[in-house]
Amino acid sequence: MKKWLVLVWLLAPVALLSYHYGPGQQAVAWQAARRHYERALRLEADGRFDEAQAAYHDSQQALPRGDDDETPTPIKTASSQLRLAEARMQLRQGQLANSLQALRGLLSDVQREHGELAPVTLETRELLGEAHYSAMVALRLEAAERDVWMRHWELARQQYRRLAEQSPASRNARDRENLEVVIKSFQRQTVNTQAASAATNVNTAGLDVALTPPPPDAPGTGPPVLNDARPRPPSPDAPTPVANEFDLGN
């Protein structure tokens, strides 16, 4: 019995070290990530988006680490959600080019790690569409050339179209509404007041760089064709219109 007690006493530090460098270390990492996350939420609610961005980044960096193949799914999901939150803070600060770059990379990663219809993938695609739409509005307000802002319009349409075609019923109505807003924005000669207000205080630097055009088989149709409705004089070969009873009078 005495020998067993001595063995237990000798193995106790080993067990504590194993816990510390195993589950215990992961628990500490989760707690640190949660503290940063809760702080980020408070900062975002106060409109301090630059500080919230840093806090979301700190939370993502504090998550437990492991090999990519061995990282548990909850950690991967939390990491993707925090990267998405960080990109959202960039967009709220008007850093359009930076947020677009971050979101394009994130979308590629979440599609591979979580699947096309995972909630984090749908949320990333939605925010990417919002970023392209904001870029289109900002460029139109700056009287950028049509080809420049049209690239962002088309990429916004493509993201929302894909969401409208694939998203579950719980969010599909919102996705269809967003798609309708984007399509109607093309037909307006000027940017509406609400969109213009959202596009103030943004940085459009880098938005005129060449973007990868959508593939020919991208979901949805191309941009609508605007018909010129201005009156034109009749051509010589045009038939004479027949007057109706209202034109002839009584």
Short mmCIF file of C-alpha atoms in Angstrom, two decimals:
data_model
loop_
_atom_site.label_atom_id
_atom_site.label_comp_id
_atom_site.label_asym_id
_atom_site.label_seq_id
_atom_site.Cartn_x
_atom_site.Cartn_y
_atom_site.Cartn_z
CA MET A 1 0.00 0.00 0.00
CA LYS A 2 2.83 2.34 0.89
CA LYS A 3 4.46 1.70 -2.48
CA TRP A 4 1.23 2.60 -4.28
CA LEU A 5 0.95 5.87 -2.38
CA VAL A 6 4.53 6.73 -3.27
CA LEU A 7 3.81 5.94 -6.96
CA VAL A 8 0.70 8.12 -6.96
CA TRP A 9 2.67 10.93 -5.32
CA LEU A 10 5.40 10.63 -7.97
CA LEU A 11 2.93 10.54 -10.88
CA ALA A 12 0.86 13.52 -9.69
CA PRO A 13 3.18 16.13 -11.26
CA VAL A 14 3.17 14.17 -14.53
CA ALA A 15 -0.62 14.19 -14.60
CA LEU A 16 -0.73 17.90 -13.87
CA LEU A 17 1.80 18.64 -16.61
CA SER A 18 -0.14 16.48 -19.07
CA TYR A 19 -3.31 18.40 -18.29
CA HIS A 20 -1.52 21.73 -18.49
CA TYR A 21 -0.05 21.02 -21.92
CA GLY A 22 -3.18 19.22 -23.14
CA PRO A 23 -6.80 19.99 -22.23
CA GLY A 24 -5.78 22.54 -19.63
CA GLN A 25 -3.83 24.59 -22.15
CA GLN A 26 -6.76 24.50 -24.58
CA ALA A 27 -9.14 25.65 -21.85
CA VAL A 28 -6.88 28.60 -21.05
CA ALA A 29 -6.72 29.49 -24.77
CA TRP A 30 -10.51 29.35 -25.09
CA GLN A 31 -10.91 31.63 -22.07
CA ALA A 32 -8.47 34.17 -23.51
CA ALA A 33 -10.22 34.08 -26.89
CA ARG A 34 -13.58 34.60 -25.20
CA ARG A 35 -12.33 37.63 -23.25
CA HIS A 36 -11.06 39.28 -26.44
CA TYR A 37 -14.32 38.41 -28.22
CA GLU A 38 -16.54 39.91 -25.53
CA ARG A 39 -14.42 43.05 -25.57
CA ALA A 40 -14.75 43.23 -29.36
CA LEU A 41 -18.54 43.03 -29.10
CA ARG A 42 -18.62 45.95 -26.65
CA LEU A 43 -16.33 48.04 -28.85
CA GLU A 44 -18.39 47.29 -31.95
CA ALA A 45 -21.59 48.28 -30.13
CA ASP A 46 -19.95 51.60 -29.22
CA GLY A 47 -18.97 52.24 -32.84
CA ARG A 48 -15.25 51.95 -32.12
CA PHE A 49 -14.68 49.78 -35.15
CA ASP A 50 -10.90 50.15 -35.34
CA GLU A 51 -10.48 48.88 -31.78
CA ALA A 52 -13.09 46.18 -32.34
CA GLN A 53 -11.16 44.98 -35.38
CA ALA A 54 -8.02 44.60 -33.30
CA ALA A 55 -9.94 42.78 -30.55
CA TYR A 56 -11.48 40.32 -33.02
CA HIS A 57 -7.99 39.69 -34.40
CA ASP A 58 -6.64 39.09 -30.90
CA SER A 59 -9.47 36.66 -30.21
CA GLN A 60 -8.74 34.70 -33.38
CA GLN A 61 -5.04 34.56 -32.55
CA ALA A 62 -5.77 33.35 -29.01
CA LEU A 63 -7.70 30.27 -30.15
CA PRO A 64 -6.14 26.87 -29.45
CA ARG A 65 -3.70 25.89 -32.17
CA GLY A 66 -2.98 22.60 -33.86
CA ASP A 67 -2.15 21.04 -37.19
CA ASP A 68 -4.67 21.90 -39.90
CA ASP A 69 -5.68 18.25 -40.27
CA GLU A 70 -6.07 17.77 -36.53
CA THR A 71 -7.75 21.06 -35.57
CA PRO A 72 -11.26 20.32 -34.23
CA THR A 73 -14.18 21.68 -36.24
CA PRO A 74 -15.37 24.06 -33.46
CA ILE A 75 -11.97 25.79 -33.50
CA LYS A 76 -12.02 26.08 -37.30
CA THR A 77 -15.55 27.50 -37.22
CA ALA A 78 -14.68 30.01 -34.50
CA SER A 79 -11.56 31.07 -36.40
CA SER A 80 -13.56 31.65 -39.60
CA GLN A 81 -16.26 33.60 -37.75
CA LEU A 82 -13.66 35.84 -36.12
CA ARG A 83 -11.92 36.48 -39.45
CA LEU A 84 -15.31 37.42 -40.87
CA ALA A 85 -15.94 39.81 -37.97
CA GLU A 86 -12.54 41.42 -38.53
CA ALA A 87 -13.31 41.96 -42.22
CA ARG A 88 -16.70 43.41 -41.27
CA MET A 89 -14.97 45.97 -39.07
CA GLN A 90 -12.72 46.93 -41.98
CA LEU A 91 -15.80 47.49 -44.10
CA ARG A 92 -17.49 49.57 -41.40
CA GLN A 93 -14.41 51.80 -41.34
CA GLY A 94 -14.64 52.33 -45.10
CA GLN A 95 -11.53 50.28 -45.90
CA LEU A 96 -13.10 48.84 -49.03
CA ALA A 97 -10.02 47.49 -50.79
CA ASN A 98 -8.70 45.82 -47.63
CA SER A 99 -12.04 44.28 -46.74
CA LEU A 100 -12.53 42.97 -50.28
CA GLN A 101 -9.12 41.32 -50.25
CA ALA A 102 -9.77 39.75 -46.85
CA LEU A 103 -13.23 38.53 -47.81
CA ARG A 104 -12.13 36.98 -51.10
CA GLY A 105 -9.46 34.99 -49.27
CA LEU A 106 -11.84 34.04 -46.48
CA LEU A 107 -14.54 32.87 -48.91
CA SER A 108 -12.07 30.52 -50.58
CA ASP A 109 -11.04 29.13 -47.19
CA VAL A 110 -14.53 28.62 -45.76
CA GLN A 111 -15.76 26.95 -48.94
CA ARG A 112 -12.94 24.44 -48.63
CA GLU A 113 -13.16 23.91 -44.86
CA HIS A 114 -16.90 24.15 -44.17
CA GLY A 115 -18.71 23.65 -47.48
CA GLU A 116 -20.70 25.87 -49.82
CA LEU A 117 -23.88 25.98 -47.74
CA ALA A 118 -22.35 26.31 -44.27
CA PRO A 119 -23.68 29.34 -42.35
CA VAL A 120 -20.24 30.97 -42.18
CA THR A 121 -19.84 30.55 -45.95
CA LEU A 122 -23.22 32.15 -46.64
CA GLU A 123 -22.42 35.03 -44.27
CA THR A 124 -19.04 35.57 -45.92
CA ARG A 125 -20.59 35.62 -49.39
CA GLU A 126 -23.23 38.10 -48.21
CA LEU A 127 -20.63 40.47 -46.76
CA LEU A 128 -18.52 40.18 -49.91
CA GLY A 129 -21.56 41.18 -51.96
CA GLU A 130 -22.15 44.12 -49.62
CA ALA A 131 -18.52 45.21 -49.97
CA HIS A 132 -18.69 45.14 -53.78
CA TYR A 133 -22.00 47.03 -53.70
CA SER A 134 -20.50 49.69 -51.40
CA ALA A 135 -17.52 49.97 -53.74
CA MET A 136 -19.85 50.45 -56.71
CA VAL A 137 -21.79 53.20 -54.92
CA ALA A 138 -18.64 55.00 -53.76
CA LEU A 139 -17.11 54.92 -57.24
CA ARG A 140 -20.29 56.24 -58.85
CA LEU A 141 -20.37 59.10 -56.34
CA GLU A 142 -16.81 59.94 -57.38
CA ALA A 143 -17.87 59.91 -61.06
CA ALA A 144 -15.57 56.99 -61.83
CA GLU A 145 -15.64 55.53 -65.32
CA ARG A 146 -18.51 53.17 -65.99
CA ASP A 147 -16.28 50.16 -66.61
CA VAL A 148 -14.70 50.61 -63.17
CA TRP A 149 -17.85 50.70 -61.06
CA MET A 150 -19.61 48.14 -63.28
CA ARG A 151 -17.05 45.50 -62.31
CA HIS A 152 -18.07 45.85 -58.68
CA TRP A 153 -21.76 45.94 -59.59
CA GLU A 154 -21.43 42.67 -61.48
CA LEU A 155 -19.49 40.99 -58.68
CA ALA A 156 -22.08 42.13 -56.11
CA ARG A 157 -24.87 40.81 -58.34
CA GLN A 158 -23.06 37.51 -58.73
CA GLN A 159 -22.71 36.97 -54.97
CA TYR A 160 -26.32 37.87 -54.16
CA ARG A 161 -27.62 35.84 -57.11
CA ARG A 162 -25.83 32.77 -55.85
CA LEU A 163 -27.24 33.31 -52.36
CA ALA A 164 -30.76 33.76 -53.72
CA GLU A 165 -30.46 30.49 -55.64
CA GLN A 166 -28.85 28.38 -52.90
CA SER A 167 -29.57 29.76 -49.43
CA PRO A 168 -32.04 28.00 -47.08
CA ALA A 169 -35.55 29.28 -46.46
CA SER A 170 -34.54 30.87 -43.15
CA ARG A 171 -32.64 33.60 -45.00
CA ASN A 172 -33.69 33.31 -48.64
CA ALA A 173 -36.16 36.21 -48.55
CA ARG A 174 -33.40 38.57 -47.42
CA ASP A 175 -31.04 37.31 -50.11
CA ARG A 176 -33.64 37.82 -52.82
CA GLU A 177 -34.37 41.32 -51.56
CA ASN A 178 -30.66 42.19 -51.63
CA LEU A 179 -30.38 40.87 -55.19
CA GLU A 180 -33.34 43.02 -56.24
CA VAL A 181 -31.72 46.12 -54.70
CA VAL A 182 -28.49 45.50 -56.61
CA ILE A 183 -30.27 44.96 -59.94
CA LYS A 184 -32.41 48.07 -59.52
CA SER A 185 -29.33 50.14 -58.65
CA PHE A 186 -28.02 49.55 -62.17
CA GLN A 187 -31.12 51.12 -63.69
CA ARG A 188 -30.93 54.31 -61.64
CA GLN A 189 -29.23 57.29 -63.21
CA THR A 190 -28.14 58.48 -59.76
CA VAL A 191 -27.34 56.75 -56.48
CA ASN A 192 -30.24 56.80 -54.01
CA THR A 193 -29.90 58.78 -50.80
CA GLN A 194 -29.66 55.78 -48.47
CA ALA A 195 -26.87 54.13 -50.47
CA ALA A 196 -25.03 57.43 -50.82
CA SER A 197 -25.18 58.01 -47.07
CA ALA A 198 -23.74 54.55 -46.40
CA ALA A 199 -20.89 55.19 -48.83
CA THR A 200 -19.63 58.38 -47.20
CA ASN A 201 -16.23 58.47 -45.50
CA VAL A 202 -14.94 55.49 -47.45
CA ASN A 203 -11.52 54.95 -48.97
CA THR A 204 -11.78 54.06 -52.66
CA ALA A 205 -8.03 53.68 -53.18
CA GLY A 206 -7.27 50.43 -54.95
CA LEU A 207 -10.82 49.84 -56.17
CA ASP A 208 -9.94 50.58 -59.79
CA VAL A 209 -7.52 47.66 -60.06
CA ALA A 210 -8.40 44.90 -62.47
CA LEU A 211 -10.62 42.25 -60.90
CA THR A 212 -11.11 38.70 -62.08
CA PRO A 213 -14.23 38.81 -64.26
CA PRO A 214 -17.04 36.38 -63.46
CA PRO A 215 -16.85 33.14 -65.48
CA PRO A 216 -19.19 32.83 -68.47
CA ASP A 217 -21.22 30.17 -66.65
CA ALA A 218 -21.66 32.25 -63.48
CA PRO A 219 -25.12 31.87 -61.92
CA GLY A 220 -27.73 34.35 -63.08
CA THR A 221 -28.08 36.49 -66.14
CA GLY A 222 -25.96 39.41 -67.23
CA PRO A 223 -26.65 43.05 -66.47
CA PRO A 224 -29.96 44.42 -67.69
CA VAL A 225 -30.01 46.38 -70.92
CA LEU A 226 -31.09 49.99 -70.60
CA ASN A 227 -33.37 51.06 -73.43
CA ASP A 228 -33.09 54.65 -74.60
CA ALA A 229 -36.65 55.95 -74.20
CA ARG A 230 -35.99 59.45 -75.52
CA PRO A 231 -38.39 60.46 -78.35
CA ARG A 232 -37.05 60.22 -81.89
CA PRO A 233 -38.49 61.66 -85.12
CA PRO A 234 -40.25 58.99 -87.21
CA SER A 235 -38.23 57.46 -90.02
CA PRO A 236 -39.41 58.04 -93.61
CA ASP A 237 -40.41 54.38 -93.97
CA ALA A 238 -42.43 54.29 -90.75
CA PRO A 239 -46.20 53.76 -91.29
CA THR A 240 -48.54 56.59 -90.40
CA PRO A 241 -50.09 55.90 -87.00
CA VAL A 242 -53.86 55.53 -86.90
CA ALA A 243 -55.52 58.08 -84.62
CA ASN A 244 -57.77 56.66 -81.94
CA GLU A 245 -61.09 58.07 -80.82
CA PHE A 246 -59.49 60.21 -78.12
CA ASP A 247 -57.20 61.92 -80.64
CA LEU A 248 -60.08 62.52 -83.05
CA GLY A 249 -62.32 64.09 -80.41
CA ASN A 250 -66.10 64.19 -80.48
#
